[in-house]
C-alpha positions as a Markdown table, in Angstrom:
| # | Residue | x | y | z |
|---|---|---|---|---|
| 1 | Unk | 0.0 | 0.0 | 0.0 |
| 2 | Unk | 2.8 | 2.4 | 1.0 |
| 3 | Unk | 4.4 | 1.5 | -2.3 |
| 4 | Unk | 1.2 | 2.8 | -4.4 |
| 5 | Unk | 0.7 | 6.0 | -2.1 |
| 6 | Unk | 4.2 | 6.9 | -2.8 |
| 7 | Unk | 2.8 | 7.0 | -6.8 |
| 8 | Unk | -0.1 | 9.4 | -6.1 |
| 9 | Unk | 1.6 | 12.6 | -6.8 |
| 10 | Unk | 3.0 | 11.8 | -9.8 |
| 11 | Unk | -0.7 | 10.7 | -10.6 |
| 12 | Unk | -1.5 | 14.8 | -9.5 |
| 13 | Unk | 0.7 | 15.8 | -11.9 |
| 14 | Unk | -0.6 | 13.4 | -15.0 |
| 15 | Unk | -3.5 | 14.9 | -14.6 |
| 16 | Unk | -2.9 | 18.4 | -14.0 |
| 17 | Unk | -0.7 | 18.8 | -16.8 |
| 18 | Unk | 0.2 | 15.5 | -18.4 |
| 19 | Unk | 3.8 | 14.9 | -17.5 |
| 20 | Unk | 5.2 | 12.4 | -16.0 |
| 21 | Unk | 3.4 | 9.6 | -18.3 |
| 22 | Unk | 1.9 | 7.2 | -15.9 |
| 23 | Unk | 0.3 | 4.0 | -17.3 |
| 24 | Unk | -2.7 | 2.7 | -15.0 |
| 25 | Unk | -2.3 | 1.4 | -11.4 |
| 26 | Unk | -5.8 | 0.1 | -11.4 |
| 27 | Unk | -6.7 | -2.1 | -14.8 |
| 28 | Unk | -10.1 | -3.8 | -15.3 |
| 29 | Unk | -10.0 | -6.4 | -18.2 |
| 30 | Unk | -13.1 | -8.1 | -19.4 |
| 31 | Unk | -11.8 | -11.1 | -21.8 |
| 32 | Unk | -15.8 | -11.3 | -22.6 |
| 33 | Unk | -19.0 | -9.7 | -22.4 |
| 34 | Unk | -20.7 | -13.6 | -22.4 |
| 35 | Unk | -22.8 | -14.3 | -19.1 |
| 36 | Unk | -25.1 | -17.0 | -17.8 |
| 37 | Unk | -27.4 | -14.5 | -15.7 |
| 38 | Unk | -29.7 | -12.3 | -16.9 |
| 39 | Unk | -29.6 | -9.5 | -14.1 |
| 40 | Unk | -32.1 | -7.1 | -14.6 |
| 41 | Unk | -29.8 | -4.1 | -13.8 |
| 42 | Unk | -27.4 | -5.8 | -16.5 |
| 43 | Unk | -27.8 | -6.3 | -20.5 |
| 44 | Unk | -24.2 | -7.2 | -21.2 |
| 45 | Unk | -25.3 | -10.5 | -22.2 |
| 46 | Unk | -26.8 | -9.1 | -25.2 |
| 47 | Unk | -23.5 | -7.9 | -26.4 |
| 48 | Unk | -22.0 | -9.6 | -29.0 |
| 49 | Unk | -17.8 | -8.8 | -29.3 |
| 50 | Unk | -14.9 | -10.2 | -31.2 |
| 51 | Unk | -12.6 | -11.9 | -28.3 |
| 52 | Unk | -8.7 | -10.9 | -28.1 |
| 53 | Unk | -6.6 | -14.5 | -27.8 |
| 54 | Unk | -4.5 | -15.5 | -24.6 |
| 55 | Unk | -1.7 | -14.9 | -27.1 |
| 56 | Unk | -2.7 | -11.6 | -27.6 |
| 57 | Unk | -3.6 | -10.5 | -24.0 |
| 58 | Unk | 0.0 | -12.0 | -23.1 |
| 59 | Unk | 1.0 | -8.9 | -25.4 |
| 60 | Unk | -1.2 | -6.7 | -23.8 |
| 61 | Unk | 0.6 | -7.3 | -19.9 |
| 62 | Unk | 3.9 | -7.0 | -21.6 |
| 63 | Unk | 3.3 | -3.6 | -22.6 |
| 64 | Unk | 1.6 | -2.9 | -18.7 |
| 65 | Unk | 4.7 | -4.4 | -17.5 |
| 66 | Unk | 4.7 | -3.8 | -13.9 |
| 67 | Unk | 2.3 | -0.6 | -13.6 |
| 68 | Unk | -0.8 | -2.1 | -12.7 |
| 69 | Unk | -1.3 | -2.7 | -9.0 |
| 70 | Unk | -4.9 | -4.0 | -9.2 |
| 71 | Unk | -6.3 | -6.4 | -11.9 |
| 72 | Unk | -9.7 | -6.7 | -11.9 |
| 73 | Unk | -10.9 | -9.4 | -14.6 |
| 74 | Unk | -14.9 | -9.4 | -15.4 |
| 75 | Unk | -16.9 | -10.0 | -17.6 |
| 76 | Unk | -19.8 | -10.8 | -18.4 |
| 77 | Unk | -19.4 | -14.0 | -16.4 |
| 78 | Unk | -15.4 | -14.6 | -16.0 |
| 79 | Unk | -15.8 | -18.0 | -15.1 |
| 80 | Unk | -17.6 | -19.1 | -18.6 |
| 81 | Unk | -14.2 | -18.0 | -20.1 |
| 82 | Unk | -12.1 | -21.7 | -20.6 |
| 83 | Unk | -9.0 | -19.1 | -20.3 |
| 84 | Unk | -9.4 | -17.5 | -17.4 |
| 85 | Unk | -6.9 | -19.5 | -15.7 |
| 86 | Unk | -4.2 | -19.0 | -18.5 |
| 87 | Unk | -5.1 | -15.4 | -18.4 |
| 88 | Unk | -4.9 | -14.9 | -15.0 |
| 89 | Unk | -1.1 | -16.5 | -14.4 |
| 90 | Unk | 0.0 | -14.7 | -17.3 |
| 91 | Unk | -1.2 | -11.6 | -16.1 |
| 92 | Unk | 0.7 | -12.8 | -12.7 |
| 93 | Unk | 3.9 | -13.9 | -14.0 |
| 94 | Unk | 4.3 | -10.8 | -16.1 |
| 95 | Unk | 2.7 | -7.6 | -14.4 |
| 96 | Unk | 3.0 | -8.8 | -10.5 |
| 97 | Unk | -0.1 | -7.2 | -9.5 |
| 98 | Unk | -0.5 | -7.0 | -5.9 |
| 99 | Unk | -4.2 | -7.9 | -6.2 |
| 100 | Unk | -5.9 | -10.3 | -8.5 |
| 101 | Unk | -10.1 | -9.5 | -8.5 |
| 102 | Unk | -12.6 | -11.6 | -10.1 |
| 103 | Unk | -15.8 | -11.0 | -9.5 |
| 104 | Unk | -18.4 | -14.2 | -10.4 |
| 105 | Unk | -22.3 | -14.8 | -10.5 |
| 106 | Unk | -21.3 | -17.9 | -8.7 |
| 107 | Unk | -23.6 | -20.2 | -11.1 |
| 108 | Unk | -20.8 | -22.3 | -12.3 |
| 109 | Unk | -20.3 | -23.6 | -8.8 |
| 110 | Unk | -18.6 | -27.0 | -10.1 |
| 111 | Unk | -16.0 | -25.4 | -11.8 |
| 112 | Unk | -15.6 | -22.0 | -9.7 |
| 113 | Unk | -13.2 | -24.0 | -7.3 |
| 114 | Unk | -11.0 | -25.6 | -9.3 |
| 115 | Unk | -10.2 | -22.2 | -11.5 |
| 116 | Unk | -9.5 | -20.2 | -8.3 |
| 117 | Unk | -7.6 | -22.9 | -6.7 |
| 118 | Unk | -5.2 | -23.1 | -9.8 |
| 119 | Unk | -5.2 | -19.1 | -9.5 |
| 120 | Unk | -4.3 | -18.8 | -5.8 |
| 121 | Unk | -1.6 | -21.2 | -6.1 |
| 122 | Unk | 0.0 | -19.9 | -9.1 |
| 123 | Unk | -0.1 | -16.4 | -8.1 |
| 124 | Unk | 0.9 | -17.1 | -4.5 |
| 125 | Unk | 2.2 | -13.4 | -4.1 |
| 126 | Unk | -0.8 | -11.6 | -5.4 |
| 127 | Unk | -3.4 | -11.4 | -3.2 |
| 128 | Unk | -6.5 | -13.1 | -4.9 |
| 129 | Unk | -9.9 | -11.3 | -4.3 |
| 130 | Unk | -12.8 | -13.4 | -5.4 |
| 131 | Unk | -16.9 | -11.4 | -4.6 |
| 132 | Unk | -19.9 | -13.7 | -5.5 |
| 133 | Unk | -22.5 | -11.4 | -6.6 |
| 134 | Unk | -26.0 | -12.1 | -4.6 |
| 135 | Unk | -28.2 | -9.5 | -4.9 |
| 136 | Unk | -31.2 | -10.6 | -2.3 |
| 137 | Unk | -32.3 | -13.2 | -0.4 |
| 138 | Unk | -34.1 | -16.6 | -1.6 |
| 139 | Unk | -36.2 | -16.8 | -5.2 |
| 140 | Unk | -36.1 | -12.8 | -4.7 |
| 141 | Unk | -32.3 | -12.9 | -5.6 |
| 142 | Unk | -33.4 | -15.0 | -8.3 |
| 143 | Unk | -36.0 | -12.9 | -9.9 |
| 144 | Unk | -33.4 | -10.0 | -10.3 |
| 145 | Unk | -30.5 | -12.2 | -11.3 |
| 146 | Unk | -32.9 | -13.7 | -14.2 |
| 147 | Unk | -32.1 | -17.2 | -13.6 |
| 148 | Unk | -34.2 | -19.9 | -11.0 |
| 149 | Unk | -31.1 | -21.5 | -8.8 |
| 150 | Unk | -29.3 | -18.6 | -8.5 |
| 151 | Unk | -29.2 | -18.1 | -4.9 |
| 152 | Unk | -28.5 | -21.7 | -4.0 |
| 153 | Unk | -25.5 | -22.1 | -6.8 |
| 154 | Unk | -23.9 | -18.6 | -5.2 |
| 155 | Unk | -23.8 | -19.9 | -1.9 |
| 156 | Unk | -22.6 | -23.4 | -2.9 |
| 157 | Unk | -19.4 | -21.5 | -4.4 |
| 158 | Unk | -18.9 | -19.6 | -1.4 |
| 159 | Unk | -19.0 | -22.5 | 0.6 |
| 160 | Unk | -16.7 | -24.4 | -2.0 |
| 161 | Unk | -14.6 | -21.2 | -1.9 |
| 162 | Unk | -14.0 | -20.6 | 1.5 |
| 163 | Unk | -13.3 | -24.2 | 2.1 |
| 164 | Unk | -10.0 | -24.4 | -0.6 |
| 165 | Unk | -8.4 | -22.5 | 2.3 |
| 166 | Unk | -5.8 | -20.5 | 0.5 |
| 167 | Unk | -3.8 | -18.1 | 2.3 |
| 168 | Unk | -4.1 | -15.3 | -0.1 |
| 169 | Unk | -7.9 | -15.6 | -0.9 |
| 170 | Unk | -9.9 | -13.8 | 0.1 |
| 171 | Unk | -14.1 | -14.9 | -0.3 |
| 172 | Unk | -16.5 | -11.6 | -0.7 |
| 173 | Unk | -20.3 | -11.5 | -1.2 |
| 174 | Unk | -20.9 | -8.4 | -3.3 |
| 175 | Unk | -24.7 | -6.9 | -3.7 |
| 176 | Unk | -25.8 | -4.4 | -5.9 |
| 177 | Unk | -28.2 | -1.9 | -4.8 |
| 178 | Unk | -30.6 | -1.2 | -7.4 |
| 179 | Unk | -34.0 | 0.3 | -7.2 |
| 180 | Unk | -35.7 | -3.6 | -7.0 |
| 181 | Unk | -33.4 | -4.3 | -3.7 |
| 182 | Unk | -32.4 | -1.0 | -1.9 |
| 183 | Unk | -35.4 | -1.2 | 0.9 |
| 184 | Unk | -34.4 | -4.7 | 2.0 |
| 185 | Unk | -30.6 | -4.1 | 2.7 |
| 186 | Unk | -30.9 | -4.5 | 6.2 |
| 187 | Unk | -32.3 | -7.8 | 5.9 |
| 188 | Unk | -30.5 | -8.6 | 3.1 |
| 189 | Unk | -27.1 | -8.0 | 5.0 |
| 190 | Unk | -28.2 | -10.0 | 7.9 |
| 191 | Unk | -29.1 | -13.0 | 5.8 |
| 192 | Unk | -25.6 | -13.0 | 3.8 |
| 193 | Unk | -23.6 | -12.0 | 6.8 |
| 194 | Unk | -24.2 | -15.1 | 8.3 |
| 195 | Unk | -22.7 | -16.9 | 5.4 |
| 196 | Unk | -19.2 | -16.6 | 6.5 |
| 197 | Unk | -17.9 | -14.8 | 3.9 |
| 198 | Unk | -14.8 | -12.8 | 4.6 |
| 199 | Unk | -16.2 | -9.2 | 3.3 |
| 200 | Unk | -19.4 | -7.9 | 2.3 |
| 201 | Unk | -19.5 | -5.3 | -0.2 |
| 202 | Unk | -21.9 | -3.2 | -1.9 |
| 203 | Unk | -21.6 | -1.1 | -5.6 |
| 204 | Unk | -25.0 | 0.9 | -6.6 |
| 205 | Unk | -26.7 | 0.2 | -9.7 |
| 206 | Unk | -25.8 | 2.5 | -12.4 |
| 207 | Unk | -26.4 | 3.4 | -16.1 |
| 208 | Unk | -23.8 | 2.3 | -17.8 |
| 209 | Unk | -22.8 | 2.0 | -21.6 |
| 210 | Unk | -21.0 | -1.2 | -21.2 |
| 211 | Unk | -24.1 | -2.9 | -19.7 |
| 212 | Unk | -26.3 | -1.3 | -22.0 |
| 213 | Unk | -28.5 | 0.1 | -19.3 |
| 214 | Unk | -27.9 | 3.5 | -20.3 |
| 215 | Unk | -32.1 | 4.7 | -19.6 |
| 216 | Unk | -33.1 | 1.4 | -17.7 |
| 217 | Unk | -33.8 | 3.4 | -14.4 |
| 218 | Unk | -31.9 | 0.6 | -12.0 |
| 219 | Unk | -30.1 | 3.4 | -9.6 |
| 220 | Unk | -32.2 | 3.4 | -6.3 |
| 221 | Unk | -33.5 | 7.2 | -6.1 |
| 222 | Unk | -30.9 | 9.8 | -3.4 |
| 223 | Unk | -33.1 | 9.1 | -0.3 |
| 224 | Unk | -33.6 | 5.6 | -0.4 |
| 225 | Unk | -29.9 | 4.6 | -1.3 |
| 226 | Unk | -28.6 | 6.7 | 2.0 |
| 227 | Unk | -30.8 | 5.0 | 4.2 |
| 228 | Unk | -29.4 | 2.1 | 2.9 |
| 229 | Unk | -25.7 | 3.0 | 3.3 |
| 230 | Unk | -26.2 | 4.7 | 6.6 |
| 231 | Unk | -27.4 | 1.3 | 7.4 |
| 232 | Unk | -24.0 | 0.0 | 6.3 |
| 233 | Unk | -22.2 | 2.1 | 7.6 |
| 234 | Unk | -23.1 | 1.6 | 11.0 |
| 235 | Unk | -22.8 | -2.1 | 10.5 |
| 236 | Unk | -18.9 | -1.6 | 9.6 |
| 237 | Unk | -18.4 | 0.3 | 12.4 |
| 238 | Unk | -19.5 | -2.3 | 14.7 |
| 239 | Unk | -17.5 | -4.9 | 13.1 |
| 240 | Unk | -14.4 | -6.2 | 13.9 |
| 241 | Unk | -11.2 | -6.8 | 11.8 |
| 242 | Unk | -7.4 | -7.8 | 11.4 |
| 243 | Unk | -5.3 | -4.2 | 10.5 |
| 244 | Unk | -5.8 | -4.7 | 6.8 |
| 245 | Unk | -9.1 | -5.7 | 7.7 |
| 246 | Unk | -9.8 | -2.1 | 8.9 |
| 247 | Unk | -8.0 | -0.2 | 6.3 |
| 248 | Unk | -10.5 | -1.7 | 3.9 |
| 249 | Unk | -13.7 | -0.8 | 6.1 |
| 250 | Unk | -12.6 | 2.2 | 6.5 |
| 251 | Unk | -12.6 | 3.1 | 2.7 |
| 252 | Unk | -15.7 | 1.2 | 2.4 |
| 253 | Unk | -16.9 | 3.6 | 4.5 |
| 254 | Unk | -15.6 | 6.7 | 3.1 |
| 255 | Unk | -17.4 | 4.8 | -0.5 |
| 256 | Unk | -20.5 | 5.1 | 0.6 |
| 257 | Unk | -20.3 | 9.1 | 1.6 |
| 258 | Unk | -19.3 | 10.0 | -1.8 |
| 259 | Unk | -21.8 | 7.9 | -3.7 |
| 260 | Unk | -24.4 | 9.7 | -1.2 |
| 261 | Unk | -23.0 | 13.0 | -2.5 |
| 262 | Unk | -22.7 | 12.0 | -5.8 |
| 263 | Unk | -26.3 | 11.1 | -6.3 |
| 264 | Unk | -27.1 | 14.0 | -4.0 |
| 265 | Unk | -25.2 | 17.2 | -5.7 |
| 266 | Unk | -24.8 | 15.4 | -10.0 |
| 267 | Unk | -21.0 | 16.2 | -10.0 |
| 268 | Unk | -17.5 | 14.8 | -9.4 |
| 269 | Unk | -16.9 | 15.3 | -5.7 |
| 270 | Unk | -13.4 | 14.1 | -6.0 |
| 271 | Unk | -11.4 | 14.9 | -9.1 |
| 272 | Unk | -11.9 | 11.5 | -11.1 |
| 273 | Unk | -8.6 | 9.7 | -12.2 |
| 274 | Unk | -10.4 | 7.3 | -14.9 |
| 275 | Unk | -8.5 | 7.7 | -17.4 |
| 276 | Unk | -4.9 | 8.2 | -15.9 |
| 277 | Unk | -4.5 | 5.9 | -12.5 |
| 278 | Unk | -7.7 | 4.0 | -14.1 |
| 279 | Unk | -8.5 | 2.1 | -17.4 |
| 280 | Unk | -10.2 | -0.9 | -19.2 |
| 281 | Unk | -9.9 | -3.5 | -21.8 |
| 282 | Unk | -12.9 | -4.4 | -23.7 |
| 283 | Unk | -13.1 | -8.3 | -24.9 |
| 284 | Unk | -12.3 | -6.9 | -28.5 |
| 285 | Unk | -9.0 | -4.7 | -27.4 |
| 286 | Unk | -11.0 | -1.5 | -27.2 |
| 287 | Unk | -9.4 | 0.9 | -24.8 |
| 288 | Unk | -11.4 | 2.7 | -22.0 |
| 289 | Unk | -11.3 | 5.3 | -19.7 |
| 290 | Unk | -14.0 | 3.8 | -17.7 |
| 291 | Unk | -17.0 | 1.4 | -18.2 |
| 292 | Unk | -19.9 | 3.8 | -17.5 |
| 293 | Unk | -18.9 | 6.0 | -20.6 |
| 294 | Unk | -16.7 | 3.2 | -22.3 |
| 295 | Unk | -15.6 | 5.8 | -25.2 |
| 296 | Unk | -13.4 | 4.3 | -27.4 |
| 297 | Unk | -9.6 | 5.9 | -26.8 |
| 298 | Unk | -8.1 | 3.4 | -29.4 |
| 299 | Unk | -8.0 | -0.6 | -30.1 |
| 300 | Unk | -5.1 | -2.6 | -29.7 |
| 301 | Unk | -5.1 | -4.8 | -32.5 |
| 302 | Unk | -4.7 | -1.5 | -34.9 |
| 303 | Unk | -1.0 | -0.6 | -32.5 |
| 304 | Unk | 0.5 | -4.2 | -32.5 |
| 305 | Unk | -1.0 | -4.4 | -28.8 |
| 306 | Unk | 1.4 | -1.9 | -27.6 |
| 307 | Unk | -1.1 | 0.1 | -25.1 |
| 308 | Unk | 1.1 | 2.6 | -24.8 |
| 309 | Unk | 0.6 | 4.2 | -28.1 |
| 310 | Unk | -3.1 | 4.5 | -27.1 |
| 311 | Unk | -2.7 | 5.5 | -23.5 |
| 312 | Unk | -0.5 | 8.6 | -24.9 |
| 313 | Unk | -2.3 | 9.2 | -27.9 |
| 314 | Unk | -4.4 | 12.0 | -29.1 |
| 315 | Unk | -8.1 | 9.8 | -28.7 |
| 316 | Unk | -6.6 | 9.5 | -25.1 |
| 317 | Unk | -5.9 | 12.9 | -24.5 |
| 318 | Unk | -9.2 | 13.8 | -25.5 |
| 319 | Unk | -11.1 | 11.5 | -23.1 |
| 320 | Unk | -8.8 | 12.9 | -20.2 |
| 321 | Unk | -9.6 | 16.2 | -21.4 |
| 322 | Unk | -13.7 | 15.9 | -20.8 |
| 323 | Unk | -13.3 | 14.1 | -17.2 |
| 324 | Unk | -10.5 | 16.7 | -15.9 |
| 325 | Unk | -13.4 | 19.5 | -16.8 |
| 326 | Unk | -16.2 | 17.4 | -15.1 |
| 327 | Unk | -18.1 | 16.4 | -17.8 |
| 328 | Unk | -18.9 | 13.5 | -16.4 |
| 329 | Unk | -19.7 | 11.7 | -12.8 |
| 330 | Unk | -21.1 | 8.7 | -11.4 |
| 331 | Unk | -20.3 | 6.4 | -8.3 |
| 332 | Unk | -18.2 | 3.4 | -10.4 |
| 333 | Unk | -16.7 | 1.7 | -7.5 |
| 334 | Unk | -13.6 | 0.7 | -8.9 |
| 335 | Unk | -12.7 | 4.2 | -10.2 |
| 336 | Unk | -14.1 | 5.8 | -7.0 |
| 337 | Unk | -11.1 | 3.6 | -4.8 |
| 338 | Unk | -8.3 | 4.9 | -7.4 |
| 339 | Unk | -10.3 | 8.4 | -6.9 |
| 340 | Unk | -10.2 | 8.4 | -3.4 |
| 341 | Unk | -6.1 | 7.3 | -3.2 |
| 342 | Unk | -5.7 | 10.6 | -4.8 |
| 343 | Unk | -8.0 | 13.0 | -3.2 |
| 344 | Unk | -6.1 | 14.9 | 0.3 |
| 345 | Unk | -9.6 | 15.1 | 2.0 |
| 346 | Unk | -10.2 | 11.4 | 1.6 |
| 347 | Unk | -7.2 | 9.8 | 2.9 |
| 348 | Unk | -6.7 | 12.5 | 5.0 |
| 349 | Unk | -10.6 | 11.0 | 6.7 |
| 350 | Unk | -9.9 | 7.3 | 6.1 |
| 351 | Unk | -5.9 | 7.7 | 7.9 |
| 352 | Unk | -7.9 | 9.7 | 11.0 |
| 353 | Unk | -10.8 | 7.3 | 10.9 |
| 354 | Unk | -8.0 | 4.4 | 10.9 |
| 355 | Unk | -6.1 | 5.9 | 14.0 |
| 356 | Unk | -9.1 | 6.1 | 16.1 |
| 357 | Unk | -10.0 | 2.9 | 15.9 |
């Protein structure tokens, strides 16, 4: 952590003025947009996308090199992806992320396992962050998530999960809070909590153009999504946890103020650093910013995979050039951690709320 805090300012200055060139500390890939759910705050299922080989994401990392320090790989549904396991070791062996997410639907439960296990044990110095999505409680779970069995086959890998034992996994339930679930959080956290799991998170709902719900109305309205995360928030401050543990509350914590004032005031509250600390990779090489906008900056295959030549290019520029003016905002979780890194006020509230603990 101390490592990637010592990067921040020279994130600052990337942004304020574009020198030094900094390649992304936080990289989302999605080898595919195919999933076996059919969430109805999600339509990425309906996308259909040419796929970029292992070969040719093997490329990709050796243009990354080392830069990345947290690899998220989604989807669509990861797990449906007979690479994933290829994909994930390479990404290991070459960029040395020090964390390794996947987030699943948890309906492959059979074959869930024996991926991660071959992950965890290959990338033994990465620690490997796996959040089954559950979204309610029972057949209502179900009914959003679009498929019957859901919330039985989501607990089954958690269980199978958590029992591999690995000593750098770590086992999340993740719920989103959309406008069909958002009144039941309380119960819904009770009910999950119970599971064992070794973090529950939350990510709001959100129109996004990679998930063609751009219109779909799935973000709970301002009122009803604070009740919800004042709910959690005072259910994190109860818990109890290891050091690292509390470090990760504590931004937790810190996420759900800003996606209250997001919602609340329609503007970035904290400079947003999609873009420069942030990125993605869409299945077909396409270069993003960011999901929720997922404007094209430039596609791989037309540079020889060298990302570079797209991360410093003029459709780059112009991308940065719209979010450093606040064109844009929205609560995107994994851009809102990067964000918050980077903002004074934030780690300046997460380091105070750590030391009074």
């Amino acid at each position: 952590m101390l490592g990637i805090i010592s990067k921040v300012p020279w994130y600052v200055l990337f942004r304020a003025g574009g020198l030094p060139r900094m390649l992304p500390m936080s990289l989302t890939i999605s080898p595919s947009f195919r999933c076996n759910s059919r969430c109805r705050t999600c339509n990425v299922y309906k996308k259909d996308s040419a796929e970029l080989s292992v070969q040719e994401w093997e490329r990709v990392f050796t243009g990354l090199g080392k830069a990345p320090f947290w690899v998220t790989i989604s989807g669509g549904e990861p797990f449906l992806n007979e690479h994933l396991g290829d994909l994930a070791c390479l990404c290991y062996d070459i960029c040395r992320p020090a964390i390794i997410n996947i987030p699943t639907n948890g309906l492959l439960a059979g074959r869930i396992p024996d991926v991660v296990r071959r992950i965890g044990t290959h990338c033994r110095d990465s620690a490997v962050v796996v959040n089954v999505s559950i979204d309610a409680v029972g057949i209502a779970n179900d009914d959003i998530r679009g498929v019957p069995g859901s919330y039985d086959k989501a607990l089954a890998s958690v269980k199978a999960l958590k029992a591999l034992q690995l000593p750098n996994l770590s086992v999340g339930i993740h719920t989103v809070i959309s406008r069909f679930n958002v009144e039941a959080i309380p119960s819904i956290y009770q009910t999950l909590r119970a599971f064992d799991a070794d973090s529950y998170i939350t990510e709001i709902a959100e129109e996004r153009v990679e998930l063609d719900t751009i219109g779909a109305c799935i973000t709970p309205e301002s009122e009803r999504y604070t009740e919800a995360a004042d709910f959690l928030i005072g259910q994190l401050q109860k818990e109890r946890f290891s050091r690292l543990g509390r470090i990760t509350r504590i931004f937790r914590m810190e996420y759900y103020h800003l996606v209250k004032r997001i919602l609340q005031e329609h503007r970035q509250v904290i400079p947003c650093y999609a873009g420069f600390a942030s990125a993605q990779i869409a299945p077909d090489g396409n270069v993003w910013a960011c999901c929720v906008r997922a404007e094209n900056m430039g596609n791989l295959k037309s540079v020889d995979f060298d990302f570079k030549k797209i991360w410093f290019g003029k459709g780059a520029e112009q991308v940065r050039k719209s979010i450093r003016a606040g064109e844009c905002h929205c609560p995107l979780a994994n851009a809102a951690y990067t964000n918050m890194l980077h903002s004074p006020g934030s780690l300046f509230r997460v380091m105070r709320n750590l030391v009074g603990v």
